[in-house]
């Protein structure tokens, strides 16, 4: 707006101010003397306009100059006698009135200009202030929105944290040397405290810890504080109604720059359900071990006659060799060399009998699973020797195809012996009444990260409708079977990380396959 209003133009420089003064007075004089306009009777107004214009644009200095020039021009051109600056006593009052009026008009114009400038500056300042306030308001509004968003995110994070703690039964806390600083909602639930009663004190917390665990926990935490390290400790708490909970605590001490303890923060996880589950598992394992032992005992009971014959063979041979040794030693000329050989055979037969007894004792041993490096081919050979009499009794030939240089596996030797014995006995039972060639084929080979062992018989085979039931507990096709052998065998193989299954042969009989990982630990 000020660009189109000359009165609102900014004040020009000093030179231009005085130039405008001179021009305005000259213009007033020319206009008042211009015959065409007939303004000879109104020169005062024109000079007052020149003074006002000069004072407006230039201020008091140019206004005074315009007053002086206008007074001289008025005296020279309009006060008789004209065209002279000589003293004119009779016109002095009129000249004084003109000059004073011009000064007054110039002062008013300068004052108005100053007031206008002040108002304009005030307006500009106010506009700037308003704009600044608008920017500040927008910034505050944006900050408010950002703070609101941050608070919403914080509330969501706190809600997520609370829900996560609830689902995982994990509480969080913080305390310093004087008091408990923070106790999460889940922690209140874990410890059985009422949130409405405020934060629990340290004495109340210690009273909830099981008496048998209290001193141990305090000692552990204090040691961690002394050593300035994190700590993890398990302990029990006892709720007012007598419920015992198992807690896993994790703590992180925070120290100042000079090494003083500032606070300790941490979490507490309710592991009661996990502890109970573990106890039901140290029990399930024991039940499985007991069941496997019973299965071995039952199996060995069925093989008593065969095992007795197997043990009697080396014992009888040892007796014969001992008699022969004595015979070579009796007489006028004892044959020391023959007697030594007979004695060595006696020792060999005794060791053989002892080995057979040792294998049987291992199968009768009751105890928890013992994992060690096991040579699967050696287990197969041991079972062949142990069941040799039973195989001979039913005219069953054994054919083995054992891959050389098989890697050892981590497993329980006795349990793997039991699996192989169960499968071999099943094969023997399947071929007892077969009026044809009876052969038990045992094969071992490596498949990438597993070993596969197969036991193949030429027996009656599996009825199709029973193929999926043979591994069920208490299911049996034998007249006097317990139905536990294959079920226990599958459980043992799966606990080693392997798999056991059966398949009917294209001709006669059935093949049992089981795999064992080359590198494995006990599976839960």
Short mmCIF file of C-alpha atoms in Angstrom, two decimals:
data_model
loop_
_atom_site.label_atom_id
_atom_site.label_comp_id
_atom_site.label_asym_id
_atom_site.label_seq_id
_atom_site.Cartn_x
_atom_site.Cartn_y
_atom_site.Cartn_z
CA UNK A 1 0.00 0.00 0.00
CA UNK A 2 2.84 2.42 0.86
CA UNK A 3 4.29 2.07 -2.63
CA UNK A 4 1.27 3.87 -4.17
CA UNK A 5 0.86 6.56 -1.48
CA UNK A 6 3.59 9.23 -1.71
CA UNK A 7 2.84 10.42 1.78
CA UNK A 8 3.87 7.01 3.08
CA UNK A 9 7.10 6.86 1.15
CA UNK A 10 10.17 6.42 3.36
CA UNK A 11 12.21 9.52 4.25
CA UNK A 12 14.77 10.30 1.48
CA UNK A 13 18.42 11.05 2.05
CA UNK A 14 19.58 14.50 3.33
CA UNK A 15 20.53 15.80 -0.13
CA UNK A 16 17.21 14.72 -1.60
CA UNK A 17 15.40 16.23 1.38
CA UNK A 18 16.87 19.67 0.79
CA UNK A 19 16.51 19.27 -2.95
CA UNK A 20 12.81 18.57 -2.50
CA UNK A 21 12.60 21.66 -0.27
CA UNK A 22 14.09 23.89 -2.94
CA UNK A 23 11.95 22.38 -5.69
CA UNK A 24 8.75 22.66 -3.69
CA UNK A 25 9.33 26.36 -2.87
CA UNK A 26 10.24 27.13 -6.51
CA UNK A 27 7.17 25.20 -7.69
CA UNK A 28 4.93 27.16 -5.28
CA UNK A 29 6.43 30.46 -6.53
CA UNK A 30 6.04 29.48 -10.20
CA UNK A 31 2.47 28.32 -9.73
CA UNK A 32 1.53 31.48 -7.86
CA UNK A 33 3.11 33.68 -10.55
CA UNK A 34 1.75 31.73 -13.56
CA UNK A 35 -0.77 34.04 -15.23
CA UNK A 36 -2.82 31.20 -16.74
CA UNK A 37 -3.71 29.78 -13.31
CA UNK A 38 -4.68 33.15 -11.79
CA UNK A 39 -3.28 32.18 -8.37
CA UNK A 40 -1.71 35.55 -7.58
CA UNK A 41 -4.18 36.00 -4.75
CA UNK A 42 -3.38 32.64 -3.07
CA UNK A 43 0.41 32.43 -2.78
CA UNK A 44 0.25 31.79 0.96
CA UNK A 45 -1.49 28.42 0.54
CA UNK A 46 1.02 27.31 -2.08
CA UNK A 47 3.98 28.28 0.14
CA UNK A 48 2.35 26.53 3.12
CA UNK A 49 2.03 23.44 0.93
CA UNK A 50 5.74 23.68 0.06
CA UNK A 51 6.62 23.97 3.76
CA UNK A 52 4.37 21.05 4.67
CA UNK A 53 5.85 18.91 1.86
CA UNK A 54 9.42 19.77 2.86
CA UNK A 55 8.77 19.10 6.56
CA UNK A 56 6.93 15.84 5.71
CA UNK A 57 9.72 14.36 3.60
CA UNK A 58 12.74 16.01 5.23
CA UNK A 59 11.81 16.81 8.80
CA UNK A 60 12.37 19.99 10.76
CA UNK A 61 15.62 21.01 8.96
CA UNK A 62 14.16 21.10 5.45
CA UNK A 63 10.90 22.47 6.94
CA UNK A 64 12.79 25.49 8.44
CA UNK A 65 14.63 26.00 5.16
CA UNK A 66 11.32 25.91 3.25
CA UNK A 67 9.87 28.43 5.76
CA UNK A 68 12.84 30.78 5.29
CA UNK A 69 12.77 30.52 1.46
CA UNK A 70 8.98 30.93 1.38
CA UNK A 71 9.20 34.04 3.65
CA UNK A 72 11.84 35.61 1.37
CA UNK A 73 9.84 34.79 -1.77
CA UNK A 74 6.63 36.08 -0.17
CA UNK A 75 8.39 39.33 0.88
CA UNK A 76 10.09 39.78 -2.50
CA UNK A 77 7.21 38.97 -4.82
CA UNK A 78 4.01 39.65 -2.91
CA UNK A 79 4.61 42.37 -0.24
CA UNK A 80 4.68 45.91 -1.67
CA UNK A 81 6.87 47.32 -2.77
CA UNK A 82 7.53 44.08 -4.66
CA UNK A 83 10.79 42.91 -6.19
CA UNK A 84 12.83 44.21 -3.26
CA UNK A 85 14.06 42.91 0.05
CA UNK A 86 14.33 46.34 1.59
CA UNK A 87 12.64 46.86 4.96
CA UNK A 88 8.89 47.34 4.66
CA UNK A 89 7.70 48.55 8.09
CA UNK A 90 4.04 48.53 7.21
CA UNK A 91 4.22 44.85 6.01
CA UNK A 92 6.23 43.46 8.94
CA UNK A 93 3.17 42.20 10.87
CA UNK A 94 1.94 40.38 7.78
CA UNK A 95 5.40 38.84 7.16
CA UNK A 96 5.66 37.75 10.79
CA UNK A 97 2.21 36.15 10.68
CA UNK A 98 3.19 34.32 7.45
CA UNK A 99 6.47 33.10 8.88
CA UNK A 100 4.93 31.97 12.17
CA UNK A 101 2.11 30.25 10.31
CA UNK A 102 4.62 28.53 8.03
CA UNK A 103 6.62 27.41 11.06
CA UNK A 104 3.46 26.09 12.67
CA UNK A 105 2.37 24.26 9.52
CA UNK A 106 5.87 22.80 9.08
CA UNK A 107 5.97 21.67 12.72
CA UNK A 108 2.59 20.02 12.39
CA UNK A 109 3.65 18.31 9.18
CA UNK A 110 6.95 17.09 10.71
CA UNK A 111 5.12 15.93 13.84
CA UNK A 112 2.52 14.15 11.77
CA UNK A 113 5.24 12.54 9.70
CA UNK A 114 7.03 11.42 12.87
CA UNK A 115 3.77 10.08 14.29
CA UNK A 116 3.04 8.34 11.00
CA UNK A 117 6.50 6.81 10.97
CA UNK A 118 6.08 5.75 14.58
CA UNK A 119 2.73 4.24 13.78
CA UNK A 120 4.15 2.53 10.71
CA UNK A 121 7.07 1.16 12.72
CA UNK A 122 4.68 0.10 15.43
CA UNK A 123 2.48 -1.50 12.82
CA UNK A 124 5.48 -3.24 11.25
CA UNK A 125 6.70 -4.31 14.67
CA UNK A 126 3.22 -5.51 15.55
CA UNK A 127 2.97 -7.36 12.27
CA UNK A 128 6.37 -8.94 12.92
CA UNK A 129 5.31 -9.77 16.45
CA UNK A 130 2.08 -11.30 15.17
CA UNK A 131 3.99 -13.28 12.56
CA UNK A 132 6.47 -14.39 15.22
CA UNK A 133 3.59 -15.33 17.49
CA UNK A 134 2.01 -17.24 14.62
CA UNK A 135 5.28 -19.06 13.97
CA UNK A 136 5.66 -19.70 17.69
CA UNK A 137 2.07 -20.89 17.86
CA UNK A 138 2.61 -23.21 14.90
CA UNK A 139 5.84 -24.47 16.47
CA UNK A 140 4.05 -25.01 19.78
CA UNK A 141 1.20 -26.76 17.99
CA UNK A 142 3.67 -28.97 16.10
CA UNK A 143 5.56 -29.61 19.33
CA UNK A 144 2.28 -30.41 21.06
CA UNK A 145 1.35 -32.85 18.29
CA UNK A 146 4.83 -34.37 18.43
CA UNK A 147 4.61 -34.63 22.22
CA UNK A 148 1.17 -36.18 21.91
CA UNK A 149 2.51 -38.68 19.37
CA UNK A 150 5.46 -39.43 21.64
CA UNK A 151 3.12 -39.89 24.60
CA UNK A 152 0.90 -42.18 22.51
CA UNK A 153 3.94 -44.19 21.45
CA UNK A 154 5.12 -44.31 25.03
CA UNK A 155 1.71 -45.47 26.21
CA UNK A 156 1.64 -48.11 23.48
CA UNK A 157 5.18 -49.20 24.37
CA UNK A 158 4.23 -49.40 28.03
CA UNK A 159 1.12 -51.39 27.11
CA UNK A 160 3.18 -53.73 24.92
CA UNK A 161 5.77 -54.09 27.68
CA UNK A 162 3.09 -54.81 30.27
CA UNK A 163 1.47 -57.39 27.99
CA UNK A 164 4.83 -58.96 27.16
CA UNK A 165 5.68 -59.17 30.85
CA UNK A 166 2.30 -60.70 31.57
CA UNK A 167 2.67 -63.33 28.85
CA UNK A 168 6.24 -64.19 29.82
CA UNK A 169 5.66 -63.86 33.59
CA UNK A 170 8.54 -61.39 33.74
CA UNK A 171 8.58 -58.42 36.11
CA UNK A 172 10.97 -55.47 36.24
CA UNK A 173 12.20 -53.39 39.16
CA UNK A 174 14.70 -50.77 40.32
CA UNK A 175 16.02 -49.76 43.72
CA UNK A 176 18.84 -47.79 45.30
CA UNK A 177 20.49 -47.90 48.69
CA UNK A 178 17.49 -46.23 50.36
CA UNK A 179 14.31 -47.57 48.79
CA UNK A 180 12.57 -49.37 45.96
CA UNK A 181 12.24 -46.97 43.02
CA UNK A 182 10.13 -48.99 40.60
CA UNK A 183 8.07 -52.19 40.73
CA UNK A 184 6.24 -53.27 37.55
CA UNK A 185 2.65 -54.45 37.43
CA UNK A 186 3.69 -58.03 36.66
CA UNK A 187 6.11 -57.97 39.55
CA UNK A 188 3.23 -57.15 41.89
CA UNK A 189 1.40 -60.23 40.55
CA UNK A 190 4.45 -62.48 40.85
CA UNK A 191 5.17 -61.50 44.45
CA UNK A 192 1.54 -61.25 45.54
CA UNK A 193 1.75 -57.58 46.58
CA UNK A 194 -1.19 -55.15 46.31
CA UNK A 195 -0.40 -52.25 43.91
CA UNK A 196 -2.94 -50.08 45.77
CA UNK A 197 -0.66 -50.12 48.82
CA UNK A 198 2.24 -48.58 46.91
CA UNK A 199 5.75 -49.86 46.36
CA UNK A 200 6.85 -52.62 48.73
CA UNK A 201 9.77 -51.90 51.04
CA UNK A 202 12.93 -53.99 51.05
CA UNK A 203 12.14 -55.62 54.38
CA UNK A 204 8.78 -56.89 53.10
CA UNK A 205 10.44 -58.19 49.93
CA UNK A 206 13.08 -60.09 51.90
CA UNK A 207 10.39 -61.63 54.10
CA UNK A 208 8.74 -63.14 51.00
CA UNK A 209 11.97 -64.95 49.98
CA UNK A 210 12.10 -68.58 51.08
CA UNK A 211 14.08 -68.84 54.36
CA UNK A 212 16.38 -71.48 52.85
CA UNK A 213 17.26 -69.19 49.92
CA UNK A 214 17.35 -65.78 51.61
CA UNK A 215 20.95 -65.73 52.90
CA UNK A 216 22.30 -67.32 49.72
CA UNK A 217 20.58 -64.76 47.54
CA UNK A 218 21.72 -61.80 49.66
CA UNK A 219 25.29 -63.06 49.62
CA UNK A 220 25.20 -63.51 45.85
CA UNK A 221 23.78 -60.04 45.21
CA UNK A 222 26.21 -58.34 47.62
CA UNK A 223 29.12 -60.12 45.96
CA UNK A 224 27.97 -58.86 42.57
CA UNK A 225 27.78 -55.31 43.98
CA UNK A 226 31.31 -55.56 45.35
CA UNK A 227 32.63 -56.88 42.06
CA UNK A 228 30.56 -54.34 40.08
CA UNK A 229 29.05 -56.88 37.72
CA UNK A 230 25.69 -58.18 36.59
CA UNK A 231 24.22 -61.17 38.36
CA UNK A 232 21.73 -63.97 37.78
CA UNK A 233 20.32 -66.02 40.63
CA UNK A 234 17.47 -68.48 41.18
CA UNK A 235 15.48 -68.50 44.39
CA UNK A 236 12.07 -69.28 45.80
CA UNK A 237 9.43 -67.00 47.26
CA UNK A 238 6.57 -67.94 49.58
CA UNK A 239 3.25 -66.12 49.18
CA UNK A 240 1.01 -65.42 52.18
CA UNK A 241 -1.30 -68.35 51.34
CA UNK A 242 1.70 -70.70 51.27
CA UNK A 243 2.21 -70.93 47.50
CA UNK A 244 5.88 -71.43 46.57
CA UNK A 245 7.18 -69.88 43.36
CA UNK A 246 10.54 -70.32 41.65
CA UNK A 247 12.08 -67.03 40.50
CA UNK A 248 15.01 -66.32 38.20
CA UNK A 249 16.43 -62.88 38.98
CA UNK A 250 18.71 -60.80 36.75
CA UNK A 251 20.29 -57.60 38.06
CA UNK A 252 22.41 -54.79 36.61
CA UNK A 253 24.08 -52.35 39.03
CA UNK A 254 24.59 -48.75 37.83
CA UNK A 255 27.59 -46.85 39.22
CA UNK A 256 28.55 -43.17 39.13
CA UNK A 257 31.81 -41.87 37.69
CA UNK A 258 33.48 -42.09 41.10
CA UNK A 259 32.40 -45.70 41.56
CA UNK A 260 29.45 -45.19 43.92
CA UNK A 261 26.35 -47.33 43.46
CA UNK A 262 23.53 -45.23 41.96
CA UNK A 263 20.84 -47.85 41.52
CA UNK A 264 20.21 -51.45 40.55
CA UNK A 265 17.77 -52.39 37.78
CA UNK A 266 16.70 -55.83 36.73
CA UNK A 267 14.03 -58.39 35.93
CA UNK A 268 12.45 -61.33 37.70
CA UNK A 269 11.08 -64.28 35.75
CA UNK A 270 8.53 -66.66 37.24
CA UNK A 271 9.92 -70.09 36.26
CA UNK A 272 7.61 -72.12 38.47
CA UNK A 273 5.85 -73.80 35.54
CA UNK A 274 9.18 -74.58 33.90
CA UNK A 275 10.49 -76.11 37.13
CA UNK A 276 7.38 -78.25 37.44
CA UNK A 277 7.67 -79.28 33.78
CA UNK A 278 11.32 -80.24 34.32
CA UNK A 279 10.34 -82.34 37.31
CA UNK A 280 7.65 -84.07 35.28
CA UNK A 281 10.28 -84.66 32.48
CA UNK A 282 14.24 -85.79 35.35
CA UNK A 283 10.08 -88.40 36.32
CA UNK A 284 9.06 -89.18 32.62
CA UNK A 285 12.64 -90.12 31.80
CA UNK A 286 12.80 -92.35 34.85
CA UNK A 287 9.52 -94.00 33.87
CA UNK A 288 10.86 -94.57 30.36
CA UNK A 289 14.07 -96.02 31.78
CA UNK A 290 12.09 -98.29 34.10
CA UNK A 291 9.86 -99.39 31.24
CA UNK A 292 12.87 -100.11 29.05
CA UNK A 293 14.44 -102.10 31.88
CA UNK A 294 11.25 -104.12 32.36
CA UNK A 295 11.14 -104.78 28.62
CA UNK A 296 14.75 -106.01 28.69
CA UNK A 297 14.04 -108.23 31.69
CA UNK A 298 10.99 -109.74 29.96
CA UNK A 299 12.95 -110.34 26.81
CA UNK A 300 15.83 -111.90 28.66
CA UNK A 301 13.36 -114.08 30.56
CA UNK A 302 12.12 -115.46 27.25
CA UNK A 303 15.72 -116.19 26.25
CA UNK A 304 16.78 -117.83 29.53
CA UNK A 305 17.23 -121.28 28.00
CA UNK A 306 19.10 -119.92 25.00
CA UNK A 307 21.36 -117.73 27.15
CA UNK A 308 22.04 -120.60 29.54
CA UNK A 309 23.12 -122.70 26.57
CA UNK A 310 25.26 -119.81 25.29
CA UNK A 311 27.01 -119.49 28.66
CA UNK A 312 27.34 -123.27 29.13
CA UNK A 313 29.26 -123.68 25.87
CA UNK A 314 32.43 -121.80 26.94
CA UNK A 315 32.11 -123.18 30.48
CA UNK A 316 31.91 -126.76 29.19
CA UNK A 317 34.83 -126.11 26.85
CA UNK A 318 36.83 -124.65 29.73
CA UNK A 319 36.14 -127.76 31.84
CA UNK A 320 37.23 -130.03 28.98
CA UNK A 321 40.39 -127.99 28.40
CA UNK A 322 41.18 -128.06 32.15
CA UNK A 323 40.78 -131.85 32.22
CA UNK A 324 43.02 -132.14 29.19
CA UNK A 325 45.62 -129.93 30.88
CA UNK A 326 45.59 -132.13 33.97
CA UNK A 327 45.91 -135.25 31.85
CA UNK A 328 48.98 -133.82 30.11
CA UNK A 329 50.51 -132.95 33.44
CA UNK A 330 49.90 -136.40 35.05
CA UNK A 331 52.33 -139.13 34.24
CA UNK A 332 55.96 -139.94 34.31
CA UNK A 333 56.78 -137.51 31.50
CA UNK A 334 54.37 -134.49 31.66
CA UNK A 335 53.85 -132.74 28.31
CA UNK A 336 54.33 -129.14 29.38
CA UNK A 337 53.72 -127.65 25.94
CA UNK A 338 50.40 -129.44 25.42
CA UNK A 339 49.39 -128.63 28.98
CA UNK A 340 50.20 -124.93 28.38
CA UNK A 341 48.06 -124.86 25.23
CA UNK A 342 45.20 -126.55 27.07
CA UNK A 343 45.51 -124.04 29.90
CA UNK A 344 45.49 -121.15 27.41
CA UNK A 345 42.30 -122.53 25.84
CA UNK A 346 40.80 -122.77 29.31
CA UNK A 347 41.62 -119.09 29.92
CA UNK A 348 40.18 -118.15 26.53
CA UNK A 349 36.93 -120.04 27.17
CA UNK A 350 36.66 -118.48 30.64
CA UNK A 351 37.03 -115.00 29.18
CA UNK A 352 34.41 -115.80 26.57
CA UNK A 353 31.97 -116.91 29.27
CA UNK A 354 32.76 -113.79 31.30
CA UNK A 355 32.09 -111.57 28.26
CA UNK A 356 28.72 -113.23 27.68
CA UNK A 357 27.78 -112.77 31.33
CA UNK A 358 28.99 -109.15 31.20
CA UNK A 359 26.77 -108.40 28.18
CA UNK A 360 23.79 -109.98 29.91
CA UNK A 361 24.45 -107.99 33.09
CA UNK A 362 24.57 -104.79 31.06
CA UNK A 363 21.17 -105.53 29.56
CA UNK A 364 19.81 -106.18 33.06
CA UNK A 365 21.37 -102.99 34.47
CA UNK A 366 18.83 -100.45 35.70
CA UNK A 367 19.82 -96.81 35.64
CA UNK A 368 19.55 -93.50 33.86
CA UNK A 369 20.64 -92.98 30.28
CA UNK A 370 24.44 -92.81 29.85
CA UNK A 371 25.54 -91.22 26.60
CA UNK A 372 28.91 -92.12 25.13
CA UNK A 373 30.55 -92.67 21.75
CA UNK A 374 29.19 -95.95 20.35
CA UNK A 375 30.34 -98.09 17.41
CA UNK A 376 27.07 -99.33 15.85
CA UNK A 377 28.78 -102.21 14.02
CA UNK A 378 30.25 -103.42 17.31
CA UNK A 379 26.77 -103.40 18.88
CA UNK A 380 25.49 -105.51 15.96
CA UNK A 381 28.31 -108.04 16.41
CA UNK A 382 27.65 -108.24 20.17
CA UNK A 383 23.96 -109.00 19.57
CA UNK A 384 24.87 -111.65 17.01
CA UNK A 385 27.01 -113.41 19.61
CA UNK A 386 24.43 -113.04 22.36
CA UNK A 387 21.61 -114.44 20.22
CA UNK A 388 23.69 -117.04 18.42
CA UNK A 389 22.18 -119.97 20.31
CA UNK A 390 18.64 -118.77 19.62
CA UNK A 391 19.45 -118.41 15.93
CA UNK A 392 21.02 -121.87 15.83
CA UNK A 393 18.04 -123.35 17.69
CA UNK A 394 15.65 -122.34 14.89
CA UNK A 395 18.09 -122.95 12.03
CA UNK A 396 18.29 -119.26 11.13
CA UNK A 397 21.31 -118.02 9.22
CA UNK A 398 22.63 -114.53 9.77
CA UNK A 399 24.00 -112.37 6.99
CA UNK A 400 25.63 -109.05 7.88
CA UNK A 401 26.52 -106.22 5.49
CA UNK A 402 28.26 -103.68 7.70
CA UNK A 403 29.77 -100.60 6.07
CA UNK A 404 33.40 -100.04 6.99
CA UNK A 405 34.67 -96.92 8.77
CA UNK A 406 31.30 -95.79 10.04
CA UNK A 407 31.57 -92.77 12.37
CA UNK A 408 30.74 -93.33 16.00
CA UNK A 409 27.55 -91.80 17.38
CA UNK A 410 26.73 -90.30 20.75
CA UNK A 411 24.23 -92.61 22.43
CA UNK A 412 23.36 -95.05 25.21
CA UNK A 413 25.02 -98.35 24.37
CA UNK A 414 22.68 -100.53 26.45
CA UNK A 415 19.55 -98.90 24.99
CA UNK A 416 20.83 -99.35 21.43
CA UNK A 417 21.62 -103.02 22.26
CA UNK A 418 18.04 -103.37 23.45
CA UNK A 419 16.64 -101.89 20.20
CA UNK A 420 18.70 -104.25 18.06
CA UNK A 421 17.87 -107.24 20.28
CA UNK A 422 14.13 -106.49 20.07
CA UNK A 423 14.25 -106.24 16.28
CA UNK A 424 16.32 -109.43 15.91
CA UNK A 425 14.04 -111.38 18.27
CA UNK A 426 10.98 -110.16 16.34
CA UNK A 427 12.64 -111.46 13.17
CA UNK A 428 13.41 -114.81 14.85
CA UNK A 429 9.82 -115.13 16.09
CA UNK A 430 8.49 -114.31 12.59
CA UNK A 431 10.55 -117.16 11.07
CA UNK A 432 10.03 -119.91 13.69
CA UNK A 433 7.15 -121.58 11.84
CA UNK A 434 8.24 -120.88 8.26
CA UNK A 435 8.91 -124.02 6.19
CA UNK A 436 11.45 -122.35 3.95
CA UNK A 437 14.88 -120.78 4.09
CA UNK A 438 15.23 -118.65 7.20
CA UNK A 439 17.64 -115.75 7.02
CA UNK A 440 18.16 -112.69 9.15
CA UNK A 441 20.02 -109.95 7.26
CA UNK A 442 21.50 -106.99 9.16
CA UNK A 443 22.87 -104.02 7.27
CA UNK A 444 24.48 -100.73 8.26
CA UNK A 445 25.47 -97.77 6.11
CA UNK A 446 25.80 -93.99 6.21
CA UNK A 447 23.32 -91.56 4.66
CA UNK A 448 24.66 -87.98 4.76
CA UNK A 449 24.26 -87.00 8.43
CA UNK A 450 22.62 -90.25 9.60
CA UNK A 451 23.47 -93.89 10.03
CA UNK A 452 20.83 -96.38 8.87
CA UNK A 453 20.54 -99.87 10.34
CA UNK A 454 18.21 -102.42 8.74
CA UNK A 455 17.05 -105.79 10.10
CA UNK A 456 15.47 -107.98 7.42
CA UNK A 457 13.73 -111.33 7.98
CA UNK A 458 12.12 -113.92 5.68
CA UNK A 459 9.20 -114.58 7.98
CA UNK A 460 5.44 -114.35 7.53
CA UNK A 461 5.44 -110.59 7.09
CA UNK A 462 3.09 -107.96 8.52
CA UNK A 463 -0.67 -108.13 8.00
CA UNK A 464 -1.63 -105.02 6.05
CA UNK A 465 -4.32 -103.99 8.52
CA UNK A 466 -1.82 -104.15 11.42
CA UNK A 467 1.10 -102.34 9.78
CA UNK A 468 0.33 -99.06 11.56
CA UNK A 469 -0.37 -100.64 14.94
CA UNK A 470 2.78 -102.59 15.68
CA UNK A 471 4.47 -99.62 17.39
CA UNK A 472 1.50 -98.95 19.67
CA UNK A 473 2.00 -99.75 23.34
CA UNK A 474 0.54 -103.12 24.42
CA UNK A 475 -0.22 -104.19 20.83
CA UNK A 476 1.28 -107.57 19.95
CA UNK A 477 0.85 -110.38 17.42
CA UNK A 478 2.58 -112.91 19.71
CA UNK A 479 0.64 -115.33 21.87
CA UNK A 480 2.69 -114.44 24.96
CA UNK A 481 4.03 -110.98 24.01
CA UNK A 482 3.74 -107.86 26.18
CA UNK A 483 3.34 -105.44 23.28
CA UNK A 484 6.05 -103.15 24.67
CA UNK A 485 9.16 -104.14 22.69
CA UNK A 486 8.60 -102.10 19.53
CA UNK A 487 7.01 -99.21 21.45
CA UNK A 488 10.02 -98.98 23.75
CA UNK A 489 12.39 -99.36 20.78
CA UNK A 490 10.78 -96.47 18.91
CA UNK A 491 10.91 -94.30 22.06
CA UNK A 492 14.63 -95.07 22.48
CA UNK A 493 15.43 -94.29 18.83
CA UNK A 494 13.47 -91.04 18.90
CA UNK A 495 15.20 -89.99 22.15
CA UNK A 496 18.46 -90.35 20.20
CA UNK A 497 17.11 -88.03 17.48
CA UNK A 498 16.39 -90.85 15.02
CA UNK A 499 13.40 -92.64 13.46
CA UNK A 500 12.17 -96.25 13.48
CA UNK A 501 9.75 -97.74 10.93
CA UNK A 502 8.81 -101.04 9.27
CA UNK A 503 8.17 -102.03 5.66
CA UNK A 504 6.96 -105.25 4.08
CA UNK A 505 9.40 -106.97 1.72
CA UNK A 506 8.55 -107.53 -1.92
CA UNK A 507 8.80 -111.27 -1.27
CA UNK A 508 8.51 -112.75 2.20
CA UNK A 509 9.14 -111.07 5.49
CA UNK A 510 9.56 -107.62 6.94
CA UNK A 511 12.38 -105.08 7.16
CA UNK A 512 12.78 -102.77 10.16
CA UNK A 513 14.80 -99.61 9.56
CA UNK A 514 16.07 -97.11 12.09
CA UNK A 515 18.29 -94.08 11.73
CA UNK A 516 20.64 -92.40 14.20
CA UNK A 517 22.17 -88.93 13.79
CA UNK A 518 25.94 -88.97 13.50
CA UNK A 519 26.16 -86.08 15.94
CA UNK A 520 23.41 -85.88 18.52
CA UNK A 521 22.63 -85.04 22.09
CA UNK A 522 19.81 -86.39 24.20
CA UNK A 523 16.41 -85.17 22.95
CA UNK A 524 13.84 -84.08 25.48
#
